[in-house]
mmCIF file of C-alpha atoms in Angstrom:
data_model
loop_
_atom_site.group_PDB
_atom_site.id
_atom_site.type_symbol
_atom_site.label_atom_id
_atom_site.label_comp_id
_atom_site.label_asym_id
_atom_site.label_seq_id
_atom_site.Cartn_x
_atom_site.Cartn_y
_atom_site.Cartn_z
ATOM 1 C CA UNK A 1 0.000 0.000 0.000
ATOM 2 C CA UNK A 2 1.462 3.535 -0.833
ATOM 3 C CA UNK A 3 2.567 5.384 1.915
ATOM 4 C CA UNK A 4 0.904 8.485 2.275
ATOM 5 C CA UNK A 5 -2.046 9.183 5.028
ATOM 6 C CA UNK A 6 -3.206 12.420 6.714
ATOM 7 C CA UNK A 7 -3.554 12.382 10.292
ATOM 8 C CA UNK A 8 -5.736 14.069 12.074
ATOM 9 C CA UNK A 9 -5.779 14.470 15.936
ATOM 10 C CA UNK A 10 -9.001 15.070 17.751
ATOM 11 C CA UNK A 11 -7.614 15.732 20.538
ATOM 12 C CA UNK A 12 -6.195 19.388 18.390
ATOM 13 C CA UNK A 13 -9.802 20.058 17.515
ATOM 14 C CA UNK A 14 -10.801 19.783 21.234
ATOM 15 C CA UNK A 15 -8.083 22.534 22.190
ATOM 16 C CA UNK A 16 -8.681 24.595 19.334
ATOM 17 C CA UNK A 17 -12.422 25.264 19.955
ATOM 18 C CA UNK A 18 -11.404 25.425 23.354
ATOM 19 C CA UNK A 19 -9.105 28.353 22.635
ATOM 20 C CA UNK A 20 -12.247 29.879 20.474
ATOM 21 C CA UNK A 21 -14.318 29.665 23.283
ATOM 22 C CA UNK A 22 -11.838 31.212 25.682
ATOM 23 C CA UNK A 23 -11.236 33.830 23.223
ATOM 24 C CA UNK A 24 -15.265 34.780 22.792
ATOM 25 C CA UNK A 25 -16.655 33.527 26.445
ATOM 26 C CA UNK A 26 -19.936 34.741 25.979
ATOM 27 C CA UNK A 27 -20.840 34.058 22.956
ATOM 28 C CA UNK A 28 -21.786 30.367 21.247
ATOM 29 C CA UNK A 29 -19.640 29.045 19.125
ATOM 30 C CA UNK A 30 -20.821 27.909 15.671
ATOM 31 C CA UNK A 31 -17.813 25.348 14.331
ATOM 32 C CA UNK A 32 -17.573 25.642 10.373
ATOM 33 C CA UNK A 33 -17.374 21.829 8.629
ATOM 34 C CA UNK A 34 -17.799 22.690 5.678
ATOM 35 C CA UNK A 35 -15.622 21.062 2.659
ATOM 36 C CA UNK A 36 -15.735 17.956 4.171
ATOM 37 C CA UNK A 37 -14.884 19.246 8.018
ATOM 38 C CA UNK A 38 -11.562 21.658 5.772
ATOM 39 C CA UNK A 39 -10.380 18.361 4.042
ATOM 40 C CA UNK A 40 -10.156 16.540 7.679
ATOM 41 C CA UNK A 41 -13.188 14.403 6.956
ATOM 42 C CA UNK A 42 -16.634 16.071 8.084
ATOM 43 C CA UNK A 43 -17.260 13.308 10.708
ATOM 44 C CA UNK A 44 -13.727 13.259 12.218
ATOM 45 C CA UNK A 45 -14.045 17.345 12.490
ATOM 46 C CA UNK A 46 -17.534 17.028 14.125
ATOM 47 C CA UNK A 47 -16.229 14.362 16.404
ATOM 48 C CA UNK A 48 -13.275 16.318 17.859
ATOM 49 C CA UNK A 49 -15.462 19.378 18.074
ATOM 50 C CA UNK A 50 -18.385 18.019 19.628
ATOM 51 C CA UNK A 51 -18.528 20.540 22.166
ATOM 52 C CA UNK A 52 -19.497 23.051 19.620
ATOM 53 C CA UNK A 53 -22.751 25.026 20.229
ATOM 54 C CA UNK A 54 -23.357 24.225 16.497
ATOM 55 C CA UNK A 55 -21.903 23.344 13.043
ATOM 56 C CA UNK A 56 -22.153 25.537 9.571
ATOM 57 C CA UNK A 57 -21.848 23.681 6.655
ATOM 58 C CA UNK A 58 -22.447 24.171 2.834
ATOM 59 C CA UNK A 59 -25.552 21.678 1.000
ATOM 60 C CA UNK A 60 -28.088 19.839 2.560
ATOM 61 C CA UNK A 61 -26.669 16.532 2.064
ATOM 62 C CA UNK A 62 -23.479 17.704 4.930
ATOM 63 C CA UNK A 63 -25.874 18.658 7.702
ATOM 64 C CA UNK A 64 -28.129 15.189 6.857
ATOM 65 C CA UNK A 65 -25.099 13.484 7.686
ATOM 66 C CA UNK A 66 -24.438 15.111 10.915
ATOM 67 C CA UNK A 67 -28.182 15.119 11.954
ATOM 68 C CA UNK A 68 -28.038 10.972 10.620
ATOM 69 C CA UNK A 69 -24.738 10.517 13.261
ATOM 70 C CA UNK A 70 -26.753 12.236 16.054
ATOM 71 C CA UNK A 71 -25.609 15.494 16.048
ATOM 72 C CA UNK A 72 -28.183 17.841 17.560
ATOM 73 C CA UNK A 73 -26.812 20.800 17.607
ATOM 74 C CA UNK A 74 -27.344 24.015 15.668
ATOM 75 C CA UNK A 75 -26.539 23.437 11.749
ATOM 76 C CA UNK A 76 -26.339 26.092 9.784
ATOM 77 C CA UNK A 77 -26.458 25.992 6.034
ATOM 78 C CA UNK A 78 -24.519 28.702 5.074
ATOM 79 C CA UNK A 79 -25.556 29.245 1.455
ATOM 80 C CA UNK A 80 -29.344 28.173 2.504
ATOM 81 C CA UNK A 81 -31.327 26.501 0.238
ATOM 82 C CA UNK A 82 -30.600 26.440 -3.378
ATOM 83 C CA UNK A 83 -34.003 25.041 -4.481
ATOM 84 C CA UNK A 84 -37.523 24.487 -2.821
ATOM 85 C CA UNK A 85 -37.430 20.905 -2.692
ATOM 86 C CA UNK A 86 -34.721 21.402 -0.255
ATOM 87 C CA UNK A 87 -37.034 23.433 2.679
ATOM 88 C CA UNK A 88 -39.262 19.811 3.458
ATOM 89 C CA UNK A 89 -36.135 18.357 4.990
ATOM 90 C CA UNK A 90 -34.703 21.111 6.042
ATOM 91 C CA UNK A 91 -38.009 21.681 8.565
ATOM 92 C CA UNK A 92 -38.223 18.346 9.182
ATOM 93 C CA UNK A 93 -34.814 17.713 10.424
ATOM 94 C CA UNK A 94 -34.733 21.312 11.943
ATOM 95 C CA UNK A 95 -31.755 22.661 10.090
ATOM 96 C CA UNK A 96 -31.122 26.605 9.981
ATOM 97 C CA UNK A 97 -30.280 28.032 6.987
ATOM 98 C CA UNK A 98 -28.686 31.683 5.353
ATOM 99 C CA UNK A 99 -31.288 33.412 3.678
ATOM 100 C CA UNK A 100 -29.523 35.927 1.435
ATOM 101 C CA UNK A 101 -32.115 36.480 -1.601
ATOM 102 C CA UNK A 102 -35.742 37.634 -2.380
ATOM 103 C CA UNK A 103 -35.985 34.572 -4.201
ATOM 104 C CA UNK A 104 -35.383 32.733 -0.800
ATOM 105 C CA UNK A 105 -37.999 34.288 1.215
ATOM 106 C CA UNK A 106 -40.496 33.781 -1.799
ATOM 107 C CA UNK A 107 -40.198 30.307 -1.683
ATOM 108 C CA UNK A 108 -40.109 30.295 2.241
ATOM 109 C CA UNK A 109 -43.507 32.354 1.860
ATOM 110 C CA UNK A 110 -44.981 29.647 -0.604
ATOM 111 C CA UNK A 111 -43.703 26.120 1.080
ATOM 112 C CA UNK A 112 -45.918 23.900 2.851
ATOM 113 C CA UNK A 113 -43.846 22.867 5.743
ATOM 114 C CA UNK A 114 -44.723 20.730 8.866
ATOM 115 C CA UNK A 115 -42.562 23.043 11.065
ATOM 116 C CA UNK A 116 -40.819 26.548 10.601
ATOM 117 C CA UNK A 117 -37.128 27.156 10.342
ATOM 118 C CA UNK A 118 -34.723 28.943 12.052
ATOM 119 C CA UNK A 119 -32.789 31.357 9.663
ATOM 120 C CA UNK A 120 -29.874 33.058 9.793
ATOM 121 C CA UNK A 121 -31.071 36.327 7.752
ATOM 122 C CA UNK A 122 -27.647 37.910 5.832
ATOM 123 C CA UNK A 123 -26.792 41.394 5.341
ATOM 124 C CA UNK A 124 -23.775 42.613 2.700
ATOM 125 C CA UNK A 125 -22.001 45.070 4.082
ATOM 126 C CA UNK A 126 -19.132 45.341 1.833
ATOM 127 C CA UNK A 127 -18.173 41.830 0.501
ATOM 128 C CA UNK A 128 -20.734 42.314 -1.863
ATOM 129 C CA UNK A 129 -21.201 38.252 -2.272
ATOM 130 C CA UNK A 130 -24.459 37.490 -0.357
ATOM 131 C CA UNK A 131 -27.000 39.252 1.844
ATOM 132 C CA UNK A 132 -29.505 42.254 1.716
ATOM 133 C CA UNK A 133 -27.889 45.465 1.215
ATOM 134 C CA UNK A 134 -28.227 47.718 4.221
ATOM 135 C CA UNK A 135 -31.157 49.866 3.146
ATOM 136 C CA UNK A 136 -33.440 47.121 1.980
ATOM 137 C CA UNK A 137 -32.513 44.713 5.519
ATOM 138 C CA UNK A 138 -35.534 46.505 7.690
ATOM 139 C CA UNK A 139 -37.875 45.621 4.974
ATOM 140 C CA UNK A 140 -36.727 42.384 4.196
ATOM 141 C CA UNK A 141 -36.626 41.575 7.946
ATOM 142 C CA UNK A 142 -40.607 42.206 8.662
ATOM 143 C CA UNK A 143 -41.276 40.469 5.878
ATOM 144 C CA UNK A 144 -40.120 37.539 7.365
ATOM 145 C CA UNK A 145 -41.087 37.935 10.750
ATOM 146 C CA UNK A 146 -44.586 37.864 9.145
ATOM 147 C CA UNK A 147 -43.552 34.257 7.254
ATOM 148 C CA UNK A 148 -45.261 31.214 8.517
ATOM 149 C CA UNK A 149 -42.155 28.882 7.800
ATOM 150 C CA UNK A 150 -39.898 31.358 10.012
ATOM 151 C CA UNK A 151 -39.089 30.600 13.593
ATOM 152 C CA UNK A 152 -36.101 31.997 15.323
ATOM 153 C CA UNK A 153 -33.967 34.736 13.366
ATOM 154 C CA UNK A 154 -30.591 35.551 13.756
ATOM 155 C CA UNK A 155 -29.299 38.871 12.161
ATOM 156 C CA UNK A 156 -25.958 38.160 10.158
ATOM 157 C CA UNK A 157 -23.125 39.825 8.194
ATOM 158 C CA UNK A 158 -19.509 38.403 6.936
ATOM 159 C CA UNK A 159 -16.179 40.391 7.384
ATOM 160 C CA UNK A 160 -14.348 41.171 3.970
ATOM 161 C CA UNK A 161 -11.542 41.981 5.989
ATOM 162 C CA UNK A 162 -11.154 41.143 9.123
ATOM 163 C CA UNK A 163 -7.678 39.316 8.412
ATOM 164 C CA UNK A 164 -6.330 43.009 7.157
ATOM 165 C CA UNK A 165 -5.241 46.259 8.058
ATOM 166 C CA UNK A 166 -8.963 47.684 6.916
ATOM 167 C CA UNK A 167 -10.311 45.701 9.984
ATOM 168 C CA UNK A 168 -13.963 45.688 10.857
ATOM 169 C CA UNK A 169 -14.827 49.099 11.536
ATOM 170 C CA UNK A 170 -16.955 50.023 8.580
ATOM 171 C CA UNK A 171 -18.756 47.051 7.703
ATOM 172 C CA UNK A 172 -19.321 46.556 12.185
ATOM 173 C CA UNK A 173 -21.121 50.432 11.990
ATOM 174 C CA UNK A 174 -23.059 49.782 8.653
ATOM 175 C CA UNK A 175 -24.531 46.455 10.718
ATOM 176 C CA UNK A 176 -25.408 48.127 13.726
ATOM 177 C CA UNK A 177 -26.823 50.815 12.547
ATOM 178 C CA UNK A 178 -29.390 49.038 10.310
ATOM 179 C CA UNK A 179 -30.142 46.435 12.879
ATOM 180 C CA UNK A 180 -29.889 48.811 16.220
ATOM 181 C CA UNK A 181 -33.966 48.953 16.526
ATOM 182 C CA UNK A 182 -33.889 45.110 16.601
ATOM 183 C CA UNK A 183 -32.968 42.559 19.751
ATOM 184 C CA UNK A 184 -32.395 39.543 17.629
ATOM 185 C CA UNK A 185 -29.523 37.288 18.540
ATOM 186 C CA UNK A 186 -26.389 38.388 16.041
ATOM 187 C CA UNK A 187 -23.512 36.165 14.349
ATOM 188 C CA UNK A 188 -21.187 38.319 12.960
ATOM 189 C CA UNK A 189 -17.314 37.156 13.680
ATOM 190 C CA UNK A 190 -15.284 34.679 11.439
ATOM 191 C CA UNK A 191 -11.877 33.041 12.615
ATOM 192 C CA UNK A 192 -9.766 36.185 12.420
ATOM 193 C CA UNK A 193 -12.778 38.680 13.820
ATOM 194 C CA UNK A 194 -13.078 35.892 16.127
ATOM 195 C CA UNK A 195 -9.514 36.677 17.414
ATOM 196 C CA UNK A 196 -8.718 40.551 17.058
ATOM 197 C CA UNK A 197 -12.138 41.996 17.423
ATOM 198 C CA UNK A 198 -14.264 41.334 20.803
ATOM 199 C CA UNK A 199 -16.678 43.576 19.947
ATOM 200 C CA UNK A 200 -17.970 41.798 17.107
ATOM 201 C CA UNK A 201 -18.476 38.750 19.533
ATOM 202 C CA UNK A 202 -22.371 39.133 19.633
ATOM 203 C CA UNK A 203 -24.369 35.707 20.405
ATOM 204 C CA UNK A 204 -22.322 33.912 18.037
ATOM 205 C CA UNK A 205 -18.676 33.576 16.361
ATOM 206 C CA UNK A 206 -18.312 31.599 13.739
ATOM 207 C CA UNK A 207 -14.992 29.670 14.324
ATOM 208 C CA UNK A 208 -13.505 28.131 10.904
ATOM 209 C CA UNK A 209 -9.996 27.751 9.873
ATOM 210 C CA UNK A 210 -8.649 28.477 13.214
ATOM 211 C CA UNK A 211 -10.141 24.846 14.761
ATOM 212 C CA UNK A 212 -8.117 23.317 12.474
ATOM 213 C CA UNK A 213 -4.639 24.637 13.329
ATOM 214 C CA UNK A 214 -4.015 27.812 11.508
ATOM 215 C CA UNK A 215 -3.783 31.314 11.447
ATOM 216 C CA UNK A 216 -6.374 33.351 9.735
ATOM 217 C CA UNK A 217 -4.237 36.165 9.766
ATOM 218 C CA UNK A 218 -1.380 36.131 7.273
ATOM 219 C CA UNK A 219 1.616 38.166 9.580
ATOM 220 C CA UNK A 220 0.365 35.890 12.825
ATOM 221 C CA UNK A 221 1.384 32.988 13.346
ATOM 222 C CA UNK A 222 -0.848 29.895 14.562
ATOM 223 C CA UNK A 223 1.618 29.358 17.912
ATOM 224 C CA UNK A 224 0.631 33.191 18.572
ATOM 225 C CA UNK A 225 -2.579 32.119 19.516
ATOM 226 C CA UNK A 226 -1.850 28.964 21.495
ATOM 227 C CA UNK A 227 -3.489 27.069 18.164
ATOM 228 C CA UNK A 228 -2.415 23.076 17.297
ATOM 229 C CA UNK A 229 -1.895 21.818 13.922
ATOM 230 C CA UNK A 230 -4.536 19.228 13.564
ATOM 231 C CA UNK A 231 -3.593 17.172 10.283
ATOM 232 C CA UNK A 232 -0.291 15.705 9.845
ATOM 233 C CA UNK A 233 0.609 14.773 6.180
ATOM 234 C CA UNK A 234 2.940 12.377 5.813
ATOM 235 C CA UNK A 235 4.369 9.973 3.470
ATOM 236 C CA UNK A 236 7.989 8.155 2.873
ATOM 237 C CA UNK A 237 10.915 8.602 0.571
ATOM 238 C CA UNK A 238 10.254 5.772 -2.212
ATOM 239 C CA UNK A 239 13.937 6.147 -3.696
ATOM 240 C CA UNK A 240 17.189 7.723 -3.107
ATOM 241 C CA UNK A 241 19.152 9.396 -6.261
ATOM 242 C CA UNK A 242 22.449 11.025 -6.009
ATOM 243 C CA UNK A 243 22.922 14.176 -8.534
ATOM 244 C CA UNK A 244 26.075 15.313 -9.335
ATOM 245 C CA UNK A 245 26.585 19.411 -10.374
ATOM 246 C CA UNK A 246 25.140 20.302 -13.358
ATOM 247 C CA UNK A 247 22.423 17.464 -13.353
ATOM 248 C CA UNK A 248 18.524 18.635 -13.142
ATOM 249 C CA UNK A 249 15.995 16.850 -11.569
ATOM 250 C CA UNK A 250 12.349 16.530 -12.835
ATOM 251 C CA UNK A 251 9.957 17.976 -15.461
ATOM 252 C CA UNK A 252 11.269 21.129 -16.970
ATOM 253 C CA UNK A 253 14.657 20.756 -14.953
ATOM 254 C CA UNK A 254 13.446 23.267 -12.610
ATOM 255 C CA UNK A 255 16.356 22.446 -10.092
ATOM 256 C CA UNK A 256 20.008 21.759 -11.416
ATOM 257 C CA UNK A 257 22.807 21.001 -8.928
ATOM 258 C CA UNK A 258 25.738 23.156 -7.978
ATOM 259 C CA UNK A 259 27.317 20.444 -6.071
ATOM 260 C CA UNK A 260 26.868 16.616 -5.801
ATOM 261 C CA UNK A 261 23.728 16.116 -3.490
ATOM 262 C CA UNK A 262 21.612 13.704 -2.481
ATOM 263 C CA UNK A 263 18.000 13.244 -2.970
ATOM 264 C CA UNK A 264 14.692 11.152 -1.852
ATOM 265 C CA UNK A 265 11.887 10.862 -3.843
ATOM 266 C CA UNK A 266 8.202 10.737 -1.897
ATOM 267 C CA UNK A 267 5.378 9.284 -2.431
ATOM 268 C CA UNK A 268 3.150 12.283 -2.322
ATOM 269 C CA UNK A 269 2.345 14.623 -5.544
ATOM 270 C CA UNK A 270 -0.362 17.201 -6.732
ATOM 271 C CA UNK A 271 -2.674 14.182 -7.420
ATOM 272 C CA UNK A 272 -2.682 13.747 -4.039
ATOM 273 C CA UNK A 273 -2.846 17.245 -3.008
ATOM 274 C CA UNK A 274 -0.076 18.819 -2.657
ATOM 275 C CA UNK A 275 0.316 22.347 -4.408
ATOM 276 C CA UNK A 276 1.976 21.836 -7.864
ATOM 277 C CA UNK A 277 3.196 25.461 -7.705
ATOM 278 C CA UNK A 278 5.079 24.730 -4.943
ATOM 279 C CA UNK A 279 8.644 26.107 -5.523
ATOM 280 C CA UNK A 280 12.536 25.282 -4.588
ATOM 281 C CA UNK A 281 12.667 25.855 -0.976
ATOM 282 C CA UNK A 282 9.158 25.195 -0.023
ATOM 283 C CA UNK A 283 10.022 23.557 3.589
ATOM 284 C CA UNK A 284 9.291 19.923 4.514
ATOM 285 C CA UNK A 285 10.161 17.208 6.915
ATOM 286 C CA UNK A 286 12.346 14.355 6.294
ATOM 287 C CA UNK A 287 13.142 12.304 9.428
ATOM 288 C CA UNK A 288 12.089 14.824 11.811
ATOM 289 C CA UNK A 289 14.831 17.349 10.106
ATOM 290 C CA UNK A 290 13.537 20.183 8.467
ATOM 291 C CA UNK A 291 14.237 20.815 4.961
ATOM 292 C CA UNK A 292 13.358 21.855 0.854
ATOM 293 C CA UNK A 293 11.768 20.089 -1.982
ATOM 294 C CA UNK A 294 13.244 20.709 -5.244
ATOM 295 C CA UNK A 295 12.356 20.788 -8.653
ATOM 296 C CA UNK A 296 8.750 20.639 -10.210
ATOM 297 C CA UNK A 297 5.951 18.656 -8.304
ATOM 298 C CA UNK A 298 4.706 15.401 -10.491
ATOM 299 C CA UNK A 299 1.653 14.193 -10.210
ATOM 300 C CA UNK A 300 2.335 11.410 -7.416
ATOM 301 C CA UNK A 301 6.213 12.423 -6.353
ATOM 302 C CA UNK A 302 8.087 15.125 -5.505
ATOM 303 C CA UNK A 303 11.369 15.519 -4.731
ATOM 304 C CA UNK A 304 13.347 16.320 -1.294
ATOM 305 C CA UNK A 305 17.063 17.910 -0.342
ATOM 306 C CA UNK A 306 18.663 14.808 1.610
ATOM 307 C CA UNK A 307 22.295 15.919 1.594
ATOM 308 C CA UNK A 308 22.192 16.791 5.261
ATOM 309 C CA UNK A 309 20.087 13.974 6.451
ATOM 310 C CA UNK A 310 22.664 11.077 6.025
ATOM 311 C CA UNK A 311 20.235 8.874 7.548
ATOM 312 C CA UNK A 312 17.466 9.366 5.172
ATOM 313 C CA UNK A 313 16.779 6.289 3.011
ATOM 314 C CA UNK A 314 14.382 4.449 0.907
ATOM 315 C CA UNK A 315 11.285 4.226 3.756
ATOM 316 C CA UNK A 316 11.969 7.330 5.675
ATOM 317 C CA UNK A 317 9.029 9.029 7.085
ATOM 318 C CA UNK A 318 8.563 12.517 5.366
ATOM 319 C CA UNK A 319 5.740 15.088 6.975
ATOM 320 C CA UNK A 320 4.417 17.583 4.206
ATOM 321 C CA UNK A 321 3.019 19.642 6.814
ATOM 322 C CA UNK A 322 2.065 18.939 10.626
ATOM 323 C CA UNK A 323 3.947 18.974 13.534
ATOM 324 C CA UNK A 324 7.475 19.767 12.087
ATOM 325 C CA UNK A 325 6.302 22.102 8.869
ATOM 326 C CA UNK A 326 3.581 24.761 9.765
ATOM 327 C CA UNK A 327 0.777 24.017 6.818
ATOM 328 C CA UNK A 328 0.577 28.195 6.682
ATOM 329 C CA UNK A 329 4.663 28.354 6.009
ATOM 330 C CA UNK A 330 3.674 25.967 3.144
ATOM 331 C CA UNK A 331 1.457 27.853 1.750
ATOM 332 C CA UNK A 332 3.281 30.884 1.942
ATOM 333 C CA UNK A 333 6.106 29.290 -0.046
ATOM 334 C CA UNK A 334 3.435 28.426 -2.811
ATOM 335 C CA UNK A 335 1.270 31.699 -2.811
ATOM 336 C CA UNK A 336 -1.971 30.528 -1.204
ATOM 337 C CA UNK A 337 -3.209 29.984 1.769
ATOM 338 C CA UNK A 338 -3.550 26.988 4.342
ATOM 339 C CA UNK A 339 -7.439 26.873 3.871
ATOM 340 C CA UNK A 340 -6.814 25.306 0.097
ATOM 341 C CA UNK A 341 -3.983 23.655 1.036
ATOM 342 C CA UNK A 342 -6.392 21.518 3.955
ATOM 343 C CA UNK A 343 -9.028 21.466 1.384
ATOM 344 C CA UNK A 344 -7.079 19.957 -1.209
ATOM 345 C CA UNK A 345 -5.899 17.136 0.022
ATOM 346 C CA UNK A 346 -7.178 14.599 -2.412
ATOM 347 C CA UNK A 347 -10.124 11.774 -1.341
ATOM 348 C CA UNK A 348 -7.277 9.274 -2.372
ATOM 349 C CA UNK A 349 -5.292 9.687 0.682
ATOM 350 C CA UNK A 350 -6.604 7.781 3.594
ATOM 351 C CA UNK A 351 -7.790 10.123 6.925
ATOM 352 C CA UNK A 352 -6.645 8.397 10.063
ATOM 353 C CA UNK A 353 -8.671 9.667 12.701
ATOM 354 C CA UNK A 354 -6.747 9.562 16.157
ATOM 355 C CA UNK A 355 -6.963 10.609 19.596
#
């Protein structure tokens, strides 16, 4: 069997919601699942953050899942509905949902439902993705206060930039001062609002890619915010080459030697995951021992700077990212970010829950 497996310790997930919840005391914390729990397996991110006040996740066929394991907390559809054939199970197996459109409260207003729903009504206040703008929100709200298929409502905006030097200060005023005539509950933080801005705390705070290990803020680190990798991506060096100067290795000879090296193929390409734009120098793991992968990613193998890791041989362990390579130092070697990274990682590699 090939070597390769991503990790992921529940026992990380526990800590990191408990660091959400330390960070936002009174407020409930809404965990975010979504692409399959951030590419950590929906049901192995739900179990480690079963403490959760509630889960927000993308389609229908996500929070069926968690409702079908026994979940029974809050879960939020964050996109709501896409189609009225969606709202019968949705009331039946009391789901909340986003309602961002007048086409979603028309077919709220014509659905014949055993049992309201809880929504989560969305304003824009800057992203300009989803939600009411701010001068049509009061209307849109007693319209569906007067809707038979509406129970509870929560009032709700998303941050544009709460990771940033813009901050929340704008879109935060804009909110309150279309909604300050209304006691709803609110749910207005994300990860990185979450941890730099208490005042946008309200009744909920929507904790995402910090449960899973990483910093939502690009010049913070995750260790800043007592955070713990929760995946470990691993594999093992499947052959050893030695290169002597002026030799290339790979596709395109991206890398050619200035000296004689030595070098360990892995088990572990952008098939499985790992970014393809990855460049020289990206860091990675071999034996414990930080250090560079070289040359252009293949499809199932990349390749890895063994000249200073004399014990390195064919079967070595090799950590992509985890406990010895931060995923978000990874992803700033490639130009992304850790959230596509986690997402990425293919459905071929096996998840190993642990504790």
């Amino acid at each position: 069997m090939r070597p390769i497996q991503a990790t992921i310790s529940l026992s990380a997930l526990e800590h990191n919601l408990a660091v959400a919840k330390s960070k936002a005391p009174k407020s409930k914390v809404m965990a975010v699942v979504k692409a399959n729990g951030y590419g950590h397996g929906l049901l192995n991110a739900a179990k480690g953050l079963k403490l959760a006040d509630g889960f927000a996740i993308l389609g229908l066929d996500e929070a069926l899942t968690l409702r079908s394991a026994g979940y029974k907390q809050t879960i939020l559809m964050l996109e709501g509905f896409f189609s009225a054939d969606e709202l019968p199970a949705i009331s039946e197996h009391a789901i909340s949902i986003v309602v961002h459109s007048h086409k979603q409260v028309e077919m709220l207003e014509s659905a014949n439902l055993t049992a309201p729903i809880s929504i989560h009504l969305k304003m824009n206040t800057g992203m300009n993705r989803l939600g009411f703008k701010p001068q049509d929100f009061e209307a849109v709200l007693a319209r569906v206060k007067t809707c038979q298929n509406v129970a509870d409502i929560t009032l709700m905006e998303h941050f544009a930039t709460a990771d940033e030097s813009l901050g929340i200060a704008k879109p935060l005023a804009v909110f309150k001062q279309a909604t300050q005539a209304h006691q709803n509950p609110q749910s207005l933080a994300n990860s990185a609002a979450l941890l730099r801005f208490p005042e946008a705390h309200a009744d909920w705070v929507r904790a995402g890619i910090m449960l899973y290990g990483t910093s939502p803020i690009a010049e913070d680190s995750a260790a800043k915010f007592n955070l713990k990798p929760v995946m470990q991506f691993t594999s093992e060096i499947i052959s050893v080459q030695t290169l002597e100067a002026g030799e290339s290795l790979g596709y395109g000879h991206r890398f050619t030697a200035t000296q004689k090296m030595r070098i360990g193929v892995v088990a572990c390409g952008y098939a499985d995951g790992y970014p393809r734009h990855a460049p020289n120098s990206t860091p990675i793991a071999v034996a414990g021992k930080l250090t560079q992968i070289l040359g252009r990613v293949s499809m199932d193998m990349l390749f890895v700077d063994i000249t200073a890791i004399p014990e390195a041989e064919i079967g070595t362990a090799v950590e992509m990212w985890g406990k010895n390579v931060s995923v978000d130092d990874v992803a700033q070697a490639a130009g992304t970010i850790s959230y596509e990274l986690l997402c990425a990682v293919a459905p071929r590699v096996p998840l190993k829950a642990i504790a």
